[in-house]
Amino acid sequence: MSWLQKGRSLALKPWVPWLVFAVIVGGALAVAIGLYRLENTRHQTHFALAVREQMAVLESGIHLRFRPVHHLALTASFQAGTLDERSFLRFVKSIPQQGSLVALQWFPRQQARPGQETFPMGYSYSLSDELSESESDWSQVPNRLIDPAKKRELMIIPWYMMDGRVRFRVLRPVFRRGTDERELLGFVSGLYQVDRLLTDILCLRNRSDAMEIFVTDPRSDVTDSFRCSTNARGMRFDTGAFPPGRRLTRSVPVDGTTWIMTAVATPGTFIASRWIPFVIGFGGLLLGGILALLHRLMLDREAKVRQLVYRRTEQLEAMNRELEQFAYVASHDLKAPLRAVSQLSSWIIEDAADQLDEENRNRLRLMRDRVIRMDQLIDGLLTYSRAGRVTGEARKSVSLKLLLEELSGELSLPAGFRVEIREPLPSLQADALHLKQIFQNLITNAASHHDHPESGTVWVRAEEEERFWRVEIADDGPGILAEERQRIFGMFMSLRPDAGQGHTGIGLTIVRKLVLSYGGQVDVVDNLPRGARFRIWWPKSINH
């Protein structure tokens, strides 16, 4: 059985539709899960890029808000630390209103005693009504901050809570210009309110509706954090209900110190749509159901066709049996009067031979010959009707060499006519009786149609091909014309109508019918330099 037939047999199994359904649904779910994960990874990447963008916005925004402190420090440096109140006030009042800067203060250097410097408050200007007296009355720069502040361009004091507000200070050292040695002239201090500063940077001008941002100072004792949110319900900073890909914590460098920014994706954002696996899964379910239904319909139709073929086969077998019975009955009914006519003509010739002239005796002999030929035709028709029935005997292997040797001894061939068996010859899967009929007809035809039967020869040889054995029966007779090569396989067709008794014109028809019944082919070509060569392609395996 070929792989195609095995696949067809497997496809007819009743459980195949369910297998098709399961494979398609499983494949659709696998594709849906893969696409969902791919989309989810893409959203996580976009979320990480959005958080990085907010970090850059925060860092650049803070530097921008610290500009007044830097500009005042430059002014004090140009004036060699002798910043008067008028210049201080004029500068402060020229600063654009930003809301986050609560106050600006100037702390000039003062020599308390030899070897000891202090930085008391020189001027202070409040830019907000929310500034408390304790914050504005910072009398001098604490001694613990002087040395660290001198080593930095800008020093940020940790966040602290005062009057319910979270603030922080910025200290900017002022050095004398134009000297190689860094001579400290004083400090410029800026007081900032955290919520206003970060709201202006993150929430108002660069607001992101897709995330909530929390900013904390890890050096501070303040436990609360700044939160920038567009979610009306709000979200706690310590919420843990989000997967790692939806909550990112990053360190933001701010002039020598570090703040911590935590971004949490708002619900429904930066996440793959759950409709993707649902739609693909439903599509796979629908497709699998349709294909399974179609396959089931095909199986039902196949079963109906098989049942119809089975019924038709039974009907054909019954008809063949009836035809066979009819052929036997008809042959018996036809042969009985033929035998009577033959015997009657023989009796007349024997009993009234002296009373008949030569012409009448010839007429009686001709009538008897015609009766004998009619009898042979009836036998040929019976043989043809039985030919082509491949039974269980067809699966047996028959040695062609032994069969031809046995057949050569049984045939009544002209004296001097030779049959050459050219080895090697294969063993064929067939009924031995059918093979004997085929080669008997071909060999006797070669002998009876030979123009020199007393010295004629017929050869039998075989060659192997991919799926067939090609068996050739060739002779050295007169050959067959090209226009006659198809006609000779027809019923009652003979190249020599005068060949005599035994030649009914059915032999080659039986040969062709037998070969075709086994799935083979037969034809005839020239056998150079003279003669005819019959070629039979016999299958190596019989699938009946």
XYZ file of C-alpha atoms in Angstrom:
544
model
C 0.000 0.000 0.000
C 1.424 3.373 -1.060
C 1.769 6.323 1.279
C -1.091 8.058 -0.556
C -3.408 5.135 0.093
C -2.276 4.962 3.716
C -2.988 8.682 4.139
C -6.425 8.272 2.587
C -7.169 5.311 4.846
C -6.073 7.325 7.872
C -8.192 10.323 6.844
C -11.298 8.110 6.902
C -10.927 7.314 10.606
C -13.888 8.619 12.698
C -11.629 10.333 15.231
C -9.781 12.409 12.613
C -12.301 15.346 12.711
C -11.772 15.714 16.441
C -8.017 15.591 15.939
C -8.249 18.310 13.259
C -10.399 20.401 15.589
C -7.980 19.997 18.500
C -4.901 20.773 16.371
C -6.406 23.932 14.860
C -7.734 25.227 18.189
C -4.442 24.424 19.921
C -2.480 26.135 17.148
C -4.740 29.197 17.299
C -4.333 29.442 21.072
C -0.555 29.089 20.768
C -0.457 31.863 18.148
C -2.730 34.030 20.306
C -0.533 33.593 23.369
C 2.610 34.275 21.329
C 1.168 37.452 19.812
C -0.091 38.598 23.206
C 3.345 38.139 24.753
C 4.999 39.898 21.831
C 2.591 42.828 22.116
C 3.089 42.897 25.867
C 6.871 43.063 25.444
C 6.480 45.921 22.981
C 4.338 47.856 25.478
C 6.883 47.229 28.247
C 9.605 48.666 26.011
C 7.456 51.734 25.281
C 6.801 52.161 28.994
C 10.530 52.025 29.778
C 11.210 54.647 27.076
C 8.427 56.867 28.455
C 9.913 56.635 31.981
C 13.343 57.531 30.620
C 11.817 60.542 28.894
C 10.219 61.692 32.156
C 13.582 61.326 33.906
C 15.210 63.587 31.326
C 12.355 66.098 31.714
C 12.761 66.079 35.497
C 16.533 66.523 35.375
C 16.497 69.347 32.821
C 13.530 71.031 34.532
C 15.295 71.155 37.900
C 18.419 72.695 36.339
C 16.217 75.318 34.709
C 14.541 76.197 38.043
C 17.948 76.611 39.698
C 18.985 79.379 37.279
C 18.050 82.295 39.613
C 20.433 80.901 42.225
C 23.254 80.636 39.684
C 22.606 84.135 38.267
C 22.557 85.744 41.732
C 25.827 83.961 42.560
C 27.405 85.333 39.368
C 26.207 88.849 40.233
C 27.732 88.572 43.707
C 30.948 87.234 42.226
C 31.224 90.181 39.788
C 30.753 92.584 42.687
C 33.470 90.788 44.685
C 31.023 89.855 47.414
C 29.988 93.464 48.125
C 26.388 92.946 46.998
C 24.277 95.820 48.303
C 20.617 95.561 49.170
C 19.454 97.664 46.254
C 21.205 95.460 43.696
C 19.909 92.372 45.490
C 16.298 93.568 45.423
C 16.514 94.706 41.792
C 17.776 91.278 40.760
C 15.192 89.380 42.774
C 12.296 91.405 41.437
C 13.472 90.776 37.870
C 13.095 86.992 38.289
C 10.109 85.547 36.325
C 7.376 84.245 38.583
C 7.668 80.437 38.854
C 5.911 79.569 42.138
C 8.318 76.842 43.172
C 11.030 79.300 44.381
C 9.893 80.407 47.838
C 12.817 82.688 48.801
C 16.307 83.857 47.780
C 18.934 84.642 50.407
C 22.488 86.034 50.418
C 24.993 84.930 53.056
C 28.230 86.999 52.771
C 31.484 85.982 54.403
C 32.329 87.541 57.792
C 35.568 87.179 59.752
C 34.453 86.345 63.297
C 37.951 85.953 64.684
C 41.276 84.963 63.207
C 41.062 81.584 61.418
C 37.297 81.331 61.715
C 34.775 82.393 59.029
C 31.031 82.644 59.348
C 28.363 83.321 56.785
C 25.510 85.219 58.388
C 22.412 86.223 56.445
C 22.865 89.412 54.504
C 19.639 89.774 52.589
C 16.523 87.643 52.244
C 13.602 88.119 49.920
C 10.416 86.049 50.241
C 8.669 85.157 46.969
C 5.727 83.429 48.718
C 3.367 84.272 51.521
C 3.674 80.692 52.778
C 7.247 81.247 54.053
C 7.437 80.794 57.836
C 9.454 83.037 60.146
C 11.686 80.178 61.236
C 12.729 79.525 57.640
C 13.312 83.197 56.764
C 15.278 83.797 59.943
C 18.011 81.271 59.145
C 20.646 83.492 60.682
C 23.676 81.934 59.074
C 24.892 78.975 57.115
C 25.397 76.065 59.522
C 29.058 75.292 60.076
C 28.508 71.606 59.154
C 27.459 72.633 55.667
C 30.251 75.087 54.886
C 33.009 72.652 53.992
C 30.795 70.274 51.922
C 29.207 73.227 50.117
C 32.587 74.755 49.213
C 33.537 71.576 47.333
C 30.471 71.613 45.076
C 29.121 73.915 42.502
C 25.673 73.470 43.989
C 24.609 71.701 47.153
C 21.071 70.490 47.706
C 19.914 70.155 51.311
C 17.691 67.065 51.967
C 13.938 67.525 51.966
C 12.292 68.565 55.228
C 8.768 69.196 56.451
C 7.764 72.636 57.730
C 4.198 73.827 58.336
C 2.800 70.909 56.362
C 4.972 71.701 53.331
C 7.910 69.703 51.960
C 10.789 72.004 51.029
C 14.513 71.880 50.372
C 17.369 74.401 50.220
C 20.006 74.931 47.574
C 23.410 76.400 48.512
C 25.576 77.953 45.813
C 29.109 79.018 46.843
C 30.379 82.361 45.466
C 34.103 82.700 44.720
C 36.138 85.756 43.773
C 36.699 86.075 40.032
C 40.034 86.741 38.393
C 42.245 84.968 40.972
C 43.949 81.628 40.799
C 43.007 80.752 44.361
C 39.408 80.013 45.110
C 38.483 82.710 47.636
C 35.035 82.050 49.102
C 32.988 85.279 49.302
C 29.644 83.856 50.476
C 26.667 81.667 49.674
C 23.495 82.170 47.700
C 20.606 80.105 49.030
C 17.378 79.250 47.248
C 14.401 77.831 49.113
C 12.123 75.625 46.998
C 8.771 73.986 47.632
C 8.829 70.376 46.381
C 5.237 69.915 45.280
C 5.191 73.169 43.287
C 8.554 72.470 41.672
C 7.733 68.929 40.547
C 4.161 69.756 39.634
C 5.367 72.508 37.325
C 7.958 70.176 35.726
C 6.100 66.876 35.486
C 2.393 67.477 35.864
C 1.590 70.759 34.151
C 3.925 71.109 31.205
C 4.932 67.485 30.565
C 1.998 65.587 31.943
C 1.732 61.909 30.970
C -1.761 60.457 31.258
C -0.395 56.946 30.917
C 1.532 56.792 34.187
C 1.664 58.039 37.764
C 4.995 59.376 39.001
C 6.299 59.293 42.573
C 9.478 61.231 43.542
C 11.300 60.832 46.847
C 14.557 62.003 48.419
C 16.282 58.955 49.926
C 18.403 61.170 52.271
C 15.370 62.824 53.798
C 13.422 61.897 56.917
C 10.208 62.801 55.099
C 8.228 59.594 54.608
C 5.775 61.026 52.105
C 6.584 61.305 48.441
C 5.577 63.696 45.728
C 2.961 62.217 43.430
C 1.997 63.360 39.945
C -1.216 61.601 38.929
C -4.090 62.063 36.500
C -6.047 59.213 38.069
C -9.056 60.550 39.909
C -9.049 57.649 42.373
C -5.402 58.089 43.169
C -2.795 55.449 43.716
C -0.595 54.662 46.693
C 3.159 54.830 46.211
C 3.716 51.442 47.856
C 1.156 49.618 45.723
C 2.374 46.182 44.758
C -0.438 45.085 42.435
C 1.525 45.801 39.284
C 3.878 43.441 37.475
C 7.537 44.479 37.161
C 7.015 45.600 33.586
C 4.354 48.111 34.749
C 6.320 49.655 37.616
C 9.814 51.037 37.176
C 12.071 52.755 39.709
C 14.962 54.895 38.514
C 17.583 57.159 40.119
C 17.613 60.773 38.887
C 20.919 62.652 39.376
C 20.321 66.230 40.610
C 23.545 68.297 41.019
C 25.555 65.809 43.022
C 22.660 64.162 44.789
C 20.130 61.552 43.746
C 16.363 61.525 43.875
C 14.295 58.410 43.307
C 11.543 58.450 40.716
C 9.024 55.590 40.575
C 6.673 55.373 37.598
C 3.563 53.203 37.685
C 1.520 52.618 34.535
C -2.114 53.614 34.971
C -4.628 50.781 34.533
C -5.339 49.967 30.912
C -2.169 51.557 29.519
C 1.096 50.025 28.303
C -0.547 46.624 28.215
C -1.534 44.431 25.298
C -5.214 44.245 24.483
C -6.859 41.105 25.807
C -9.018 41.037 22.698
C -6.081 39.710 20.658
C -5.983 36.186 22.157
C -9.767 36.146 22.427
C -10.316 37.008 18.769
C -7.612 34.618 17.505
C -8.747 31.862 19.846
C -12.365 32.314 18.791
C -11.287 32.358 15.133
C -9.343 29.121 15.639
C -12.329 27.585 17.419
C -14.630 28.611 14.572
C -12.202 27.445 11.857
C -11.563 24.162 13.645
C -15.292 23.576 14.004
C -15.928 24.338 10.326
C -13.097 22.075 9.132
C -14.163 19.301 11.511
C -17.745 19.621 10.254
C -16.602 19.565 6.615
C -14.429 16.546 7.315
C -17.352 14.836 8.994
C -19.572 15.586 5.995
C -16.856 14.173 3.726
C -16.736 11.019 5.845
C -20.511 10.654 5.632
C -20.404 11.200 1.878
C -17.545 8.714 1.590
C -19.587 6.170 3.527
C -22.574 6.736 1.250
C -20.369 6.384 -1.839
C -18.826 3.198 -0.444
C -22.264 1.816 0.270
C -23.425 2.745 -3.230
C -20.300 1.177 -4.777
C -20.868 -1.940 -2.681
C -24.453 -2.221 -3.907
C -23.421 -1.588 -7.515
C -20.648 -4.172 -7.175
C -23.094 -6.722 -5.875
C -25.432 -5.928 -8.756
C -22.591 -6.248 -11.299
C -21.469 -9.533 -9.773
C -25.036 -10.824 -9.947
C -25.284 -9.679 -13.555
C -21.947 -11.347 -14.373
C -23.147 -14.572 -12.812
C -26.325 -14.358 -14.832
C -24.339 -13.649 -18.011
C -22.019 -16.548 -17.273
C -24.952 -18.836 -16.682
C -26.534 -17.519 -19.868
C -23.282 -18.119 -21.781
C -23.123 -21.718 -20.588
C -26.766 -22.357 -21.369
C -26.518 -20.607 -24.733
C -23.379 -22.511 -25.652
C -25.009 -25.800 -24.717
C -28.150 -24.983 -26.672
C -26.075 -23.806 -29.685
C -23.607 -26.677 -29.642
C -26.258 -29.398 -29.573
C -27.723 -28.593 -33.033
C -24.218 -27.869 -34.358
C -23.075 -31.365 -33.319
C -26.174 -32.833 -34.899
C -25.504 -31.001 -38.170
C -21.831 -32.077 -38.090
C -22.749 -35.728 -37.481
C -25.449 -35.637 -40.132
C -23.044 -34.283 -42.740
C -20.471 -36.924 -41.795
C -23.084 -39.700 -42.123
C -24.184 -38.470 -45.533
C -20.596 -38.433 -46.790
C -19.943 -41.917 -45.433
C -23.243 -43.561 -46.494
C -23.961 -41.829 -49.799
C -20.441 -41.186 -51.010
C -21.044 -43.310 -54.150
C -24.250 -41.501 -55.034
C -22.819 -37.957 -54.706
C -20.678 -36.235 -57.234
C -17.472 -34.425 -56.262
C -19.113 -30.995 -56.108
C -21.735 -32.105 -53.572
C -19.138 -33.923 -51.501
C -17.082 -30.687 -51.326
C -20.167 -28.775 -50.302
C -20.808 -31.196 -47.458
C -17.167 -30.959 -46.305
C -17.374 -27.144 -46.408
C -20.549 -27.242 -44.321
C -18.879 -29.529 -41.785
C -15.847 -27.179 -41.578
C -18.151 -24.195 -41.016
C -19.909 -26.073 -38.216
C -16.554 -26.886 -36.588
C -15.488 -23.232 -36.861
C -18.784 -22.164 -35.331
C -18.144 -24.546 -32.441
C -14.673 -23.044 -31.970
C -16.125 -19.524 -31.952
C -18.571 -20.500 -29.213
C -15.673 -21.961 -27.170
C -13.721 -18.724 -27.706
C -16.626 -16.616 -26.507
C -16.898 -18.743 -23.374
C -13.170 -18.367 -22.743
C -13.386 -14.583 -23.251
C -16.318 -14.280 -20.858
C -14.341 -16.050 -18.125
C -11.104 -14.144 -18.805
C -10.119 -11.213 -16.572
C -11.438 -12.515 -13.263
C -8.592 -11.906 -10.808
C -9.005 -14.115 -7.755
C -6.887 -14.929 -4.732
C -4.649 -17.050 -6.955
C -3.370 -13.783 -8.501
C -1.274 -13.045 -5.395
C 0.819 -16.166 -5.919
C 4.261 -15.858 -7.451
C 4.599 -17.849 -10.680
C 8.012 -18.595 -12.198
C 7.819 -17.478 -15.800
C 10.744 -19.701 -16.812
C 9.114 -22.898 -15.490
C 5.749 -21.936 -16.979
C 7.242 -21.407 -20.466
C 9.197 -24.650 -20.321
C 6.032 -26.529 -19.407
C 4.023 -24.732 -22.090
C 6.600 -25.440 -24.814
C 6.167 -29.146 -24.249
C 2.377 -28.951 -24.390
C 1.915 -26.859 -27.556
C 1.496 -28.509 -30.969
C 3.852 -26.364 -32.984
C 5.082 -26.983 -36.549
C 8.121 -29.198 -36.845
C 11.283 -27.099 -36.790
C 9.615 -24.121 -35.066
C 11.649 -23.170 -32.002
C 10.793 -21.329 -28.748
C 13.846 -19.677 -27.136
C 13.646 -18.669 -23.456
C 16.222 -15.986 -22.712
C 17.072 -15.795 -19.058
C 16.842 -14.292 -16.577
C 13.082 -14.341 -16.362
C 11.178 -13.044 -13.297
C 8.466 -14.553 -11.171
C 5.151 -12.759 -11.717
C 2.249 -12.320 -9.345
C -0.633 -13.884 -11.255
C -2.870 -16.861 -11.677
C -0.802 -19.509 -13.485
C -3.762 -20.406 -15.724
C -4.059 -16.789 -16.904
C -0.345 -16.544 -17.687
C -0.542 -19.805 -19.594
C -3.460 -18.477 -21.672
C -1.527 -15.296 -22.512
C 1.680 -16.948 -23.674
C -0.112 -19.832 -25.377
C -2.069 -17.402 -27.569
C 0.999 -15.290 -28.401
C 3.269 -18.260 -29.248
C 0.668 -20.116 -31.309
C -0.159 -16.883 -33.176
C 3.537 -16.401 -33.983
C 3.750 -19.960 -35.338
C 0.478 -19.951 -37.271
C 1.133 -16.605 -38.987
C 4.778 -17.338 -39.810
C 5.662 -17.431 -43.480
C 8.298 -20.151 -42.844
C 7.011 -22.101 -39.840
C 9.403 -24.995 -40.458
C 12.360 -22.742 -39.537
C 10.743 -19.968 -37.511
C 11.731 -18.855 -34.038
C 10.015 -17.000 -31.208
C 11.986 -15.431 -28.332
C 10.783 -14.606 -24.819
C 12.797 -12.262 -22.596
C 12.153 -9.764 -19.762
C 13.562 -6.480 -18.429
C 12.965 -4.824 -15.075
C 11.536 -1.294 -14.846
C 10.542 0.870 -11.873
C 7.092 -0.576 -11.192
C 6.734 -3.184 -13.939
C 8.369 -6.154 -15.563
C 8.484 -5.707 -19.354
C 8.105 -9.118 -20.995
C 8.710 -9.299 -24.764
C 7.608 -12.057 -27.167
C 9.310 -11.564 -30.544
C 9.340 -13.640 -33.747
C 11.084 -13.569 -37.130
C 7.919 -13.826 -39.193
C 6.457 -11.383 -41.750
C 5.536 -8.807 -39.077
C 2.405 -6.688 -38.692
C 1.624 -3.507 -40.597
C 1.412 -0.322 -38.536
C -2.237 0.286 -39.463
C -3.160 -3.236 -38.279
C -1.491 -3.113 -34.842
C -4.511 -1.791 -32.959
C -7.121 -3.689 -34.990
C -5.672 -7.107 -34.183
C -6.713 -6.754 -30.502
C -10.384 -6.445 -31.517
C -12.951 -9.212 -31.305
C -12.922 -11.723 -34.240
C -10.041 -9.877 -35.920
C -7.487 -12.011 -37.764
C -4.770 -11.060 -40.210
C -5.317 -14.382 -42.080
C -8.969 -15.347 -42.355
C -7.821 -18.463 -44.202
C -5.563 -19.595 -41.373
C -7.678 -22.620 -40.832
C -9.298 -24.269 -37.893
C -8.361 -23.018 -34.420
C -8.069 -19.364 -35.434
C -11.158 -17.537 -34.246
C -9.744 -14.009 -33.973
C -10.343 -13.927 -30.186
C -6.881 -14.949 -28.917
C -5.301 -11.487 -28.829
C -8.511 -10.030 -27.416
C -8.249 -12.471 -24.501
C -4.564 -11.570 -24.076
C -5.352 -7.865 -23.829
C -8.257 -8.415 -21.438
C -6.166 -10.575 -19.101
C -3.225 -8.143 -19.047
C -5.478 -5.140 -18.381
C -7.270 -6.994 -15.582
C -3.953 -7.182 -13.699
C -3.209 -3.466 -14.195
C -0.742 -3.970 -17.042
C -0.423 -2.858 -20.662
C 0.241 -4.620 -23.962
C 1.211 -3.412 -27.433
C 3.016 -4.604 -30.579
C 5.970 -3.068 -32.474
C 8.368 -4.090 -35.238
C 11.058 -6.615 -34.423
C 13.965 -5.514 -36.562
C 15.171 -6.724 -39.019
C 11.853 -8.602 -39.471
C 8.997 -9.903 -37.436
C 6.731 -8.563 -34.693
C 7.457 -7.986 -31.016
C 4.663 -8.021 -28.427
C 5.485 -6.084 -25.229
C 3.697 -6.750 -21.951
C 4.145 -4.496 -18.892
C 3.265 -6.627 -15.863
C 3.026 -4.891 -12.440
C 5.431 -6.046 -9.756
C 2.709 -5.982 -7.117
C -0.997 -6.714 -7.547
C -3.296 -4.507 -5.411
C -6.542 -6.340 -6.174
